[in-house]
mmCIF file of C-alpha atoms and ligand atoms in Angstrom:
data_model
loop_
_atom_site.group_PDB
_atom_site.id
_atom_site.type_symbol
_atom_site.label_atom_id
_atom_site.label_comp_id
_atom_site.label_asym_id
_atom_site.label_seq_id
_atom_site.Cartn_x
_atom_site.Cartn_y
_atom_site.Cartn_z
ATOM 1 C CA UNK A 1 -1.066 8.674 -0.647
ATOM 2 C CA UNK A 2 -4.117 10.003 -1.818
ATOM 3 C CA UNK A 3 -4.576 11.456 -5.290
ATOM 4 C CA UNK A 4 -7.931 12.624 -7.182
ATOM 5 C CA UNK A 5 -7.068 13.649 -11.248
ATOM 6 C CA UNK A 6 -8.584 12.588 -14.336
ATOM 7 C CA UNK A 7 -8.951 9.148 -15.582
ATOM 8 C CA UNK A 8 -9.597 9.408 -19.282
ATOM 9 C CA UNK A 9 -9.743 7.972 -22.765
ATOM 10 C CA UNK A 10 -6.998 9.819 -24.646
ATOM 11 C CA UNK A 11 -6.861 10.145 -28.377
ATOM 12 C CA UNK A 12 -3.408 11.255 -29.362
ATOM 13 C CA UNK A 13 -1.301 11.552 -32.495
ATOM 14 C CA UNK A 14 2.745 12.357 -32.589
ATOM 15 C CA UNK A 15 4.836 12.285 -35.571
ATOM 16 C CA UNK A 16 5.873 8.807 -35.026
ATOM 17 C CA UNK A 17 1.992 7.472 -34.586
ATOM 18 C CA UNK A 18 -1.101 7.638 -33.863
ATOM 19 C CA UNK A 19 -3.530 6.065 -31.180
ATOM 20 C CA UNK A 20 -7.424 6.437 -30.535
ATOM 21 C CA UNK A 21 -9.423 5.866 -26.789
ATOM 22 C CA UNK A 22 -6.383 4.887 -25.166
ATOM 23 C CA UNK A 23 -5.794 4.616 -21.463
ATOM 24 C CA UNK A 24 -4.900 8.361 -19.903
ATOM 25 C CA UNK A 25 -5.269 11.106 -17.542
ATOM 26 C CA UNK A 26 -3.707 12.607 -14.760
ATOM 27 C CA UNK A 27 -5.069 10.281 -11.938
ATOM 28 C CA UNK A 28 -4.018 7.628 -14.120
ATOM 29 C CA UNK A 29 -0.594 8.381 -15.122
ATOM 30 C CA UNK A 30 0.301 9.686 -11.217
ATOM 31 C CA UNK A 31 -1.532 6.577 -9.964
ATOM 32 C CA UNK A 32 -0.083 4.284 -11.668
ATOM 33 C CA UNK A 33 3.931 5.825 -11.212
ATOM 34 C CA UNK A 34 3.596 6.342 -7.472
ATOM 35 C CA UNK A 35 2.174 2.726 -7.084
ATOM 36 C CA UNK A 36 5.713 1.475 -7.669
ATOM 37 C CA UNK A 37 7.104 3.699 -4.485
ATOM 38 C CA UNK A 38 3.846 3.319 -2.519
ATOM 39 C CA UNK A 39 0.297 2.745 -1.380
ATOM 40 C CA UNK A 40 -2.178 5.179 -3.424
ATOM 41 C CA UNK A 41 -5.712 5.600 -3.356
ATOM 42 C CA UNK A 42 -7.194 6.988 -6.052
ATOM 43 C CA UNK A 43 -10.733 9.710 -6.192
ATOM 44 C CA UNK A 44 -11.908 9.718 -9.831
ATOM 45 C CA UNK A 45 -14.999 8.694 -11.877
ATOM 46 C CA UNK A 46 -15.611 7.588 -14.923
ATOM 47 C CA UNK A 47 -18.651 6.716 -17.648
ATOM 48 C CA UNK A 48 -20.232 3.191 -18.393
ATOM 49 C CA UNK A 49 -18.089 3.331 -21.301
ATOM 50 C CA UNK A 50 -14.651 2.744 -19.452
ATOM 51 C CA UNK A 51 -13.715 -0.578 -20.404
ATOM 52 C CA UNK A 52 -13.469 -3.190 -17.349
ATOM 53 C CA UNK A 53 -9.411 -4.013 -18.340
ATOM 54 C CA UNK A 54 -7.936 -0.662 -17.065
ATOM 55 C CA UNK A 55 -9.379 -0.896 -14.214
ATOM 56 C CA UNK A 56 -8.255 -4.484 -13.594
ATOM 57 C CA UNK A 57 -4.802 -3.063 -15.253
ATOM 58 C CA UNK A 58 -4.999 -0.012 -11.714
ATOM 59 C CA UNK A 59 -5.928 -3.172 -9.211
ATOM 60 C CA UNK A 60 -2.834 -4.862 -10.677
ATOM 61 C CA UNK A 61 -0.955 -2.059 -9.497
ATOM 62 C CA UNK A 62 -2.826 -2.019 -6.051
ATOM 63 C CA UNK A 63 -3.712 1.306 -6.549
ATOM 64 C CA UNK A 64 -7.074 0.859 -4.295
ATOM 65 C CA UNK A 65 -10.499 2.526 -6.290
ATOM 66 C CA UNK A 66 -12.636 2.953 -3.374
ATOM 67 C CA UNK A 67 -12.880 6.576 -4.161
ATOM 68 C CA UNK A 68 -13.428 5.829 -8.052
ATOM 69 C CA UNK A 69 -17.082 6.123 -9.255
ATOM 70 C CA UNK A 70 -18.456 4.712 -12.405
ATOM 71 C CA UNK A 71 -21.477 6.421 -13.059
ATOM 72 C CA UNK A 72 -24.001 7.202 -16.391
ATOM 73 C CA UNK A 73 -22.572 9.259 -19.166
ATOM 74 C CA UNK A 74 -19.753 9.099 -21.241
ATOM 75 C CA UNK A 75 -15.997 8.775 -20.066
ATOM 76 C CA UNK A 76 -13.678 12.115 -20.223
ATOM 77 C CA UNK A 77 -11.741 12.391 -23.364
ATOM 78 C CA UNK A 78 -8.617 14.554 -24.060
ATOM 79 C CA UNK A 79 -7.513 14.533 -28.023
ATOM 80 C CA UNK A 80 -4.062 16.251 -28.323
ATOM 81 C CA UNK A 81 -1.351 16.229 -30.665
ATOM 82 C CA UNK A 82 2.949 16.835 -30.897
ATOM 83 C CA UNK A 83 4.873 18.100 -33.893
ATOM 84 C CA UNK A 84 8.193 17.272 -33.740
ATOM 85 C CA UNK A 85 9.144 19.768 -30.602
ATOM 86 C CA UNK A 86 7.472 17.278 -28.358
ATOM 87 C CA UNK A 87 7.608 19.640 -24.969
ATOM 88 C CA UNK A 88 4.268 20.956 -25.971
ATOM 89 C CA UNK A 89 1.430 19.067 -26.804
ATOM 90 C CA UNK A 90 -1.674 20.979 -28.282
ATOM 91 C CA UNK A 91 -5.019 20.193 -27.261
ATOM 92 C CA UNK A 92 -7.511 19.718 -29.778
ATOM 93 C CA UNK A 93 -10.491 18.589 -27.527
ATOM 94 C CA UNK A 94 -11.316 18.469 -24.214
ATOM 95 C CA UNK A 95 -14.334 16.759 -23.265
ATOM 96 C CA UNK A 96 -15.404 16.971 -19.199
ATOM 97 C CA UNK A 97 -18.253 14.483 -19.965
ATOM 98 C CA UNK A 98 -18.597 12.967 -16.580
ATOM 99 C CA UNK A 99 -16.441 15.085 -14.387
ATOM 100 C CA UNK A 100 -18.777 18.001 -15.184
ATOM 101 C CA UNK A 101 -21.096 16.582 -12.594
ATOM 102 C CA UNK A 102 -18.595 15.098 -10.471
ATOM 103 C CA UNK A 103 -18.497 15.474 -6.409
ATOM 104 C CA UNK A 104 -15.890 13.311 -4.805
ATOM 105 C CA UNK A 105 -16.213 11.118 -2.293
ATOM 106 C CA UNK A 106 -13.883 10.359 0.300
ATOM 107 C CA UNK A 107 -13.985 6.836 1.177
ATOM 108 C CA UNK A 108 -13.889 6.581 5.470
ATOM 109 C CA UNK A 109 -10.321 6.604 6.737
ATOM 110 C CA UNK A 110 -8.786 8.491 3.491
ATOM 111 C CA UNK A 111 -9.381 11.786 4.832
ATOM 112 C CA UNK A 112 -6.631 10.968 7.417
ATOM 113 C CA UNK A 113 -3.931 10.846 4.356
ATOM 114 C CA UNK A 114 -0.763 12.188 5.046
ATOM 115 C CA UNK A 115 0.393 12.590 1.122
ATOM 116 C CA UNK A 116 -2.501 14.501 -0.693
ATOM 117 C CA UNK A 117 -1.783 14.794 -4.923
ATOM 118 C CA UNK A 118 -4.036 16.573 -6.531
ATOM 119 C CA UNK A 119 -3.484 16.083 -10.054
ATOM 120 C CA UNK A 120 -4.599 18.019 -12.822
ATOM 121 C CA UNK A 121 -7.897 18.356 -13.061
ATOM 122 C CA UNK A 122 -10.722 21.520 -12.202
ATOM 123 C CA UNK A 123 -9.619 23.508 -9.403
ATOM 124 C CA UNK A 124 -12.982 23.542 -7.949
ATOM 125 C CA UNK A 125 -12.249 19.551 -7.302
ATOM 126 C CA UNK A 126 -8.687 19.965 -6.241
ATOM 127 C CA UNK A 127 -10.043 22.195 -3.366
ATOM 128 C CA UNK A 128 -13.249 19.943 -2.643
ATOM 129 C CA UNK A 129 -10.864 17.632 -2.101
ATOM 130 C CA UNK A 130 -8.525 18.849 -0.022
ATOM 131 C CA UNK A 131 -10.741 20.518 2.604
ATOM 132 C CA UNK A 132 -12.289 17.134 3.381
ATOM 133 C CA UNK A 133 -8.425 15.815 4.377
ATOM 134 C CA UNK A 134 -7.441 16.319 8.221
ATOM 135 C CA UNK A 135 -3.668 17.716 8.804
ATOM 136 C CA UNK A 136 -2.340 16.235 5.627
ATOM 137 C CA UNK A 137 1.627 16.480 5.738
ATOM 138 C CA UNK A 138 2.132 17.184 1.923
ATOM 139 C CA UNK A 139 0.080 18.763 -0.293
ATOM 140 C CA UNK A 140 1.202 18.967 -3.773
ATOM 141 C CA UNK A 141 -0.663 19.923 -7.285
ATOM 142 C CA UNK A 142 -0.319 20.001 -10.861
ATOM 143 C CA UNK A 143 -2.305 22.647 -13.360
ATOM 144 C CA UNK A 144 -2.767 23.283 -17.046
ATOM 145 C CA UNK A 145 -3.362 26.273 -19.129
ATOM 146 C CA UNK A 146 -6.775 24.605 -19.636
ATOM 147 C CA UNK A 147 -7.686 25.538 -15.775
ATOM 148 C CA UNK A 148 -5.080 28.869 -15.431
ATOM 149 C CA UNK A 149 -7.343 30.561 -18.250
ATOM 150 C CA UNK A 150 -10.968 29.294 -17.445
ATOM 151 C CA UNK A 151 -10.661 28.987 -13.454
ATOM 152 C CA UNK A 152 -7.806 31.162 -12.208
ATOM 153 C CA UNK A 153 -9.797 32.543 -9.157
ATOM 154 C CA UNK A 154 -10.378 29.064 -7.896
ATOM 155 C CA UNK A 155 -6.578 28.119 -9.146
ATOM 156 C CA UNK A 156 -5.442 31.661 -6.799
ATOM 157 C CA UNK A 157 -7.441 30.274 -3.972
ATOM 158 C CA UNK A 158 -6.184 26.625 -4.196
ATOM 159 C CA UNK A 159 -2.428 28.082 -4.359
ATOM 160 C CA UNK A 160 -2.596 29.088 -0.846
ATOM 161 C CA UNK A 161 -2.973 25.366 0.713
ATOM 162 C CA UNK A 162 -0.374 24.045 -1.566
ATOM 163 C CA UNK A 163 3.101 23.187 -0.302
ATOM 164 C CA UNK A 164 4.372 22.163 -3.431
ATOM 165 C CA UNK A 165 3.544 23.039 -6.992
ATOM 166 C CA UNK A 166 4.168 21.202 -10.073
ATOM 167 C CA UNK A 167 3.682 22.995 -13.729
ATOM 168 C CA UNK A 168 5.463 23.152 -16.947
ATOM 169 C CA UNK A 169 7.845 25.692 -18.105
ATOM 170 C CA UNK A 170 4.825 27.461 -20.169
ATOM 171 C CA UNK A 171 2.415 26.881 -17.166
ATOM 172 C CA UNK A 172 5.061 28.626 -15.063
ATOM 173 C CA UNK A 173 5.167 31.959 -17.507
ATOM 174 C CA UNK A 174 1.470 31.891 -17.841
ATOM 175 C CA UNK A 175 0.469 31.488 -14.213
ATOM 176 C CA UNK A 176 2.952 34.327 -12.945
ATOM 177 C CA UNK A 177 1.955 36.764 -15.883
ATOM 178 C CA UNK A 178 6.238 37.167 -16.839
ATOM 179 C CA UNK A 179 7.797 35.761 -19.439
ATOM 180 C CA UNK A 180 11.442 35.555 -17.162
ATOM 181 C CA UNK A 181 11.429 31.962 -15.614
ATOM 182 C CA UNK A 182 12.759 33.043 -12.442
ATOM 183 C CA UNK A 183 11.026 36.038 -11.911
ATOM 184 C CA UNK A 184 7.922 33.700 -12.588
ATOM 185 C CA UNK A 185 8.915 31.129 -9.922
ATOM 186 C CA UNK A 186 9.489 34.166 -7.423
ATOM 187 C CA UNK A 187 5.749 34.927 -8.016
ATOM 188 C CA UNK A 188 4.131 31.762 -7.645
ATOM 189 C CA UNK A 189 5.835 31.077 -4.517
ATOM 190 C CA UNK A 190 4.366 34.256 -2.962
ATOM 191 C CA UNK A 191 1.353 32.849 -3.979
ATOM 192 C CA UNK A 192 1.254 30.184 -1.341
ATOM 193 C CA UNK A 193 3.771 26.803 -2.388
ATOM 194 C CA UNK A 194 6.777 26.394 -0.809
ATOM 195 C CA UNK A 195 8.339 24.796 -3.112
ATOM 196 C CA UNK A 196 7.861 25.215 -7.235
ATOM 197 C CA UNK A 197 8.975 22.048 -9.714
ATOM 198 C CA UNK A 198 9.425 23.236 -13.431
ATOM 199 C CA UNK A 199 8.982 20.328 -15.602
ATOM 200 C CA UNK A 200 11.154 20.926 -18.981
ATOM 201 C CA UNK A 201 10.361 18.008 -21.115
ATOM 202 C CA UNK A 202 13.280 16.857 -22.678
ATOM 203 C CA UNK A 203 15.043 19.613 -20.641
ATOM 204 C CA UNK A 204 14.626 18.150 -17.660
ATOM 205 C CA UNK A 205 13.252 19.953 -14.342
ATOM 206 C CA UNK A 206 13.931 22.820 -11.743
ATOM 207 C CA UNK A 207 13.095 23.334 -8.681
ATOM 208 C CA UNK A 208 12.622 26.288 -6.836
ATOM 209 C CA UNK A 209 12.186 27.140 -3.158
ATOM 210 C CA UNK A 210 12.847 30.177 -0.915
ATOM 211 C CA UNK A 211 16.534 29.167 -0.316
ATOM 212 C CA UNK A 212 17.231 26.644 -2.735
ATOM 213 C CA UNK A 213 17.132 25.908 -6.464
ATOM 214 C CA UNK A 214 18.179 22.838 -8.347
ATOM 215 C CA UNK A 215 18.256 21.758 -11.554
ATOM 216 C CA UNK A 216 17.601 17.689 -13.425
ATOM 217 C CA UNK A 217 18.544 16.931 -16.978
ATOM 218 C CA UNK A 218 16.030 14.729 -18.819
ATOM 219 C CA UNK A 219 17.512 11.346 -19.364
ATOM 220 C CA UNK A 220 18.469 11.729 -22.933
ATOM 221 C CA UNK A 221 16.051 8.686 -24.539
ATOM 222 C CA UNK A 222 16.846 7.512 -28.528
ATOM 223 C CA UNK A 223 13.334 6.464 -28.866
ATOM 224 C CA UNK A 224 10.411 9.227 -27.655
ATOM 225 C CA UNK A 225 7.206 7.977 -29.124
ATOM 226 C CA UNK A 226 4.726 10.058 -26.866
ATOM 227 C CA UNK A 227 5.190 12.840 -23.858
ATOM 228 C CA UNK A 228 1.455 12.488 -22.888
ATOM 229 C CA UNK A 229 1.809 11.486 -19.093
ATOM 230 C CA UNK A 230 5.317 12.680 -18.872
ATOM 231 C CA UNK A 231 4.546 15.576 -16.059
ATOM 232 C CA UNK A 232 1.793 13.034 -14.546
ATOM 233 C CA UNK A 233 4.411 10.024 -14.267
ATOM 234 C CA UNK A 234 6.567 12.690 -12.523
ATOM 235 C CA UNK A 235 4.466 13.491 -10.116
ATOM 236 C CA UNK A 236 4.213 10.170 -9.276
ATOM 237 C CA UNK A 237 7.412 9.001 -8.750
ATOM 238 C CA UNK A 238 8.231 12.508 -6.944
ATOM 239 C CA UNK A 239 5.968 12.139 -4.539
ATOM 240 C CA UNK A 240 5.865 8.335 -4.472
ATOM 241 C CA UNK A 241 9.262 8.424 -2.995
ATOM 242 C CA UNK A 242 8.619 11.240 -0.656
ATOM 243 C CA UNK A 243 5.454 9.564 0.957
ATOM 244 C CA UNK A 244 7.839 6.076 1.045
ATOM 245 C CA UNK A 245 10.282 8.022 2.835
ATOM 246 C CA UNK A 246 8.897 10.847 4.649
ATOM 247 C CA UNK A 247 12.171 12.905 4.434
ATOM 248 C CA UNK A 248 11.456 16.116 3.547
ATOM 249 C CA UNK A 249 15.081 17.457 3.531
ATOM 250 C CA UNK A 250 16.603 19.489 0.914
ATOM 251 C CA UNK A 251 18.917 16.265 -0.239
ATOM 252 C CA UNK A 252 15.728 14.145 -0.410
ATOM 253 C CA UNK A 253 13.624 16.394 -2.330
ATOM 254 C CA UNK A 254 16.435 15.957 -4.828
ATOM 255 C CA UNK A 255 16.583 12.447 -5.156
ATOM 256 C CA UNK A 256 12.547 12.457 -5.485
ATOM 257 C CA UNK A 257 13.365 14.493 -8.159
ATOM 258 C CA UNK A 258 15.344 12.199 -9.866
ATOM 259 C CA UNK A 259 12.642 9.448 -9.046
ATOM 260 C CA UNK A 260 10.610 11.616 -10.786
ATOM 261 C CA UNK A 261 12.416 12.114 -13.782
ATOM 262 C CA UNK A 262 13.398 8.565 -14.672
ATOM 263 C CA UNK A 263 9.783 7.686 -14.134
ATOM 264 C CA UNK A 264 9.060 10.158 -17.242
ATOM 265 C CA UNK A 265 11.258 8.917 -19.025
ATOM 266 C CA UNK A 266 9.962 5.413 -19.153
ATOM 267 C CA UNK A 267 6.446 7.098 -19.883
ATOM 268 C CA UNK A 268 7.562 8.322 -23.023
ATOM 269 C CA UNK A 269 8.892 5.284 -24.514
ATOM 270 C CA UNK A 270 5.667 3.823 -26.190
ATOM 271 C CA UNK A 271 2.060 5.362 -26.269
ATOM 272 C CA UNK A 272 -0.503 5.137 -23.226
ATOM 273 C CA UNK A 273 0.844 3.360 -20.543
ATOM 274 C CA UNK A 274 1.908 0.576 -22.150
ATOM 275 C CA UNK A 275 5.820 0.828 -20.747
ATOM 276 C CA UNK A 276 4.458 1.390 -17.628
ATOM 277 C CA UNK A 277 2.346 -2.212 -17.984
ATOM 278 C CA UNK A 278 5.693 -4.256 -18.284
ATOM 279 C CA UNK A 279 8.051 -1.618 -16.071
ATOM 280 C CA UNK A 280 9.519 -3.379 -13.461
ATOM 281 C CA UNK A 281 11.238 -1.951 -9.999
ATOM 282 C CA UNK A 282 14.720 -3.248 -11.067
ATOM 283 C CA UNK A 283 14.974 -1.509 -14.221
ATOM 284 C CA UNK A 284 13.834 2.193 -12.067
ATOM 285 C CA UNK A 285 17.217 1.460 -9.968
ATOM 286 C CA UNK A 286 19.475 0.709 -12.770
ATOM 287 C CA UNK A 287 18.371 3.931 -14.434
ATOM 288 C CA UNK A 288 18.329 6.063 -11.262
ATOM 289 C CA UNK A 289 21.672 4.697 -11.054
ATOM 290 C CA UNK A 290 22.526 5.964 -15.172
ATOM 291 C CA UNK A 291 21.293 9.522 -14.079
ATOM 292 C CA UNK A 292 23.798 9.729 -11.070
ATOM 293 C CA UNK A 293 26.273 9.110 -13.603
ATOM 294 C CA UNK A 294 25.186 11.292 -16.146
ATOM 295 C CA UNK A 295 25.540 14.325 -13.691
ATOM 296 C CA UNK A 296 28.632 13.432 -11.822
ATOM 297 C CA UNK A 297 31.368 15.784 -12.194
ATOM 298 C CA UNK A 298 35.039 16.784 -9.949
ATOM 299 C CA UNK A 299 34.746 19.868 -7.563
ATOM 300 C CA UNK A 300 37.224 22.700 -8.360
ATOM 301 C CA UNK A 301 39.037 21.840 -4.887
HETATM 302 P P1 AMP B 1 0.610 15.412 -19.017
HETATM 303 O O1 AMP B 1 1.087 15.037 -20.381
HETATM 304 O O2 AMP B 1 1.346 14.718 -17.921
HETATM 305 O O3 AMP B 1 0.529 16.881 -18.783
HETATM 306 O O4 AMP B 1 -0.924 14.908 -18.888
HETATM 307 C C1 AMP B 1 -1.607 14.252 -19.902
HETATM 308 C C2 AMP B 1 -2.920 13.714 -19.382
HETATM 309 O O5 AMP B 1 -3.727 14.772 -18.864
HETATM 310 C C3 AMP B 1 -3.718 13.055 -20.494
HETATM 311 O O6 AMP B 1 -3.747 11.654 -20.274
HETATM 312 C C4 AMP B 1 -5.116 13.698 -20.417
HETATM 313 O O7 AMP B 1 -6.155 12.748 -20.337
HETATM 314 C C5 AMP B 1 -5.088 14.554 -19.163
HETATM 315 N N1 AMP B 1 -5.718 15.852 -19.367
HETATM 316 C C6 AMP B 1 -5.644 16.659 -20.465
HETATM 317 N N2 AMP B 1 -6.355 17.793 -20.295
HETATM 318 C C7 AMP B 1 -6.915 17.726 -19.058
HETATM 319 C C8 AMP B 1 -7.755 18.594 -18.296
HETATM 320 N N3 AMP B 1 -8.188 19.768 -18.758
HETATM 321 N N4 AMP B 1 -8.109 18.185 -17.042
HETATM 322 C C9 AMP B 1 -7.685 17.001 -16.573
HETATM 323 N N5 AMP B 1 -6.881 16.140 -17.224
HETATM 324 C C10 AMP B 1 -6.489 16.485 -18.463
#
């Protein structure tokens, strides 16, 4: 799998605490989630200023940083907070730093990836990216309102190489110009992906295709201390278990789903990725197995 997002230093503040220049972004979070499913390869850069332990924290994960650069300037930094409805989070800064200047590299042999994430990050890169891959299998993406406001002609143009898209519920409204969540999904899948994933928050996720539409609760968590990463950690375990599997059937696609959302919610136990640091494979199974349950219910017949 090969993914290319941000890898930042977040600052961010919820009502139950507050943390400054911790580990984030988008590369990170999916990086780090799919790494439990599968091999991942991460395109990224960062600043002189990105301390040495997260990326011996990625290695740890065998999440392989041939494509990451470290180069002068300072590290990309995202400050956001959460009131106490913690689906949205409000951005307070957004600094490119050293992803202003950034052109990728593809390290020899990744362009022949069959799994291609592009995580959130400038559309401009998402598409740099992805014409350098040869007859990738999947190709799936993540947004923000950040990029839908400042880049939408390069976001329009991206759409149309995208199999599947994953966005947020107010991504979703914004992006298809209608407030109606269906009649939203109906318009970004003419625009090119074959498949839409809503992510909820702490409602869960839907999914939308041509023929079929499903819907995931959000495993319901006592302690939430941060969502940032949520969406990100998602991605990862949603397509982590796709590229591990390479079943794209409808059934599948619904138990990468799942894969998905227990991976969030493990995320947004503790601040950064620090539940991710101790997260083990055996405790993904046992809750995989708590969601099945959570769901099951008798047939009319
Ligand atoms: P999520 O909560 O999954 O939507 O993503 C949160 C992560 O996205 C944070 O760790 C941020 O560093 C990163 N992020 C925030 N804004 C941007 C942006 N404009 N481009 C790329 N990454 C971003």
């Amino acid at each position: 799998m090969l993914v290319v997002g941000s890898v930042a230093l977040d600052s961010v503040e919820t009502p139950f605490g507050k943390v400054e220049e911790v580990l984030g972004g988008s590369g990170t979070y999916f990086s780090t989630s799919a790494s439990f499913f599968t091999d991942v390869n991460l395109v990224a850069v960062v600043g002189e200023d990105f301390p040495e332990e997260h990326l011996s924290f990625l290695r740890s994960r065998n999440v392989d940083l041939g494509g990451l650069r470290k180069v002068p300037g300072q590290t990309f930094r995202w400050k956001g907070e959460y009131g106490y409805d913690l689906n949205d989070a409000h951005t307070l800064e957004t600094h490119l730093n050293v992803f202003e200047n950034f052109r990728p590299e593809i390290p020899v042999g990744w362009e022949k990836s069959k799994f291609v994430f592009l995580a959130n990050i400038d559309p401009h890169l998402q598409l740099e990216v992805l014409d350098r891959i040869v007859e990738p299998e999947v190709v799936a993406c993540d947004t923000m309102n950040f990029w839908i406001e400042r880049e939408r002609p390069a976001l329009v143009e991206l759409l149309k190489k995208v199999d599947i898209l994953l966005i947020n519920e107010s991504e979703v409204r914004q992006l298809g110009g209608e407030a109606n969540l269906v009649k939203a999904a109906r318009i970004i899948l003419d625009m090119g992906p074959k498949t839409l994933v809503v992510k909820r928050g702490e409602y869960g996720a839907l999914m939308f295709s041509e023929h079929a539409l499903f819907a995931a609760p959000a495993y319901p968590l006592e302690e939430v201390f941060d969502p940032t990463g949520a969406g990100d950690t998602f991605a990862g375990g949603f397509m982590g278990y796709l590229a591990a599997t390479r079943n794209l059937s409808p059934e599948n696609i619904r138990q990468a789903i799942i894969f998905g959302s227990v991976m969030a919610s493990f995320t947004v136990e503790r601040f950064s990725l620090e539940r991710m640091k101790v997260l083990e494979y055996v405790e993904i199974k046992e809750r995989f197995r708590k969601f099945k349950l959570l769901t099951e219910f008798q047939g009319l017949d």
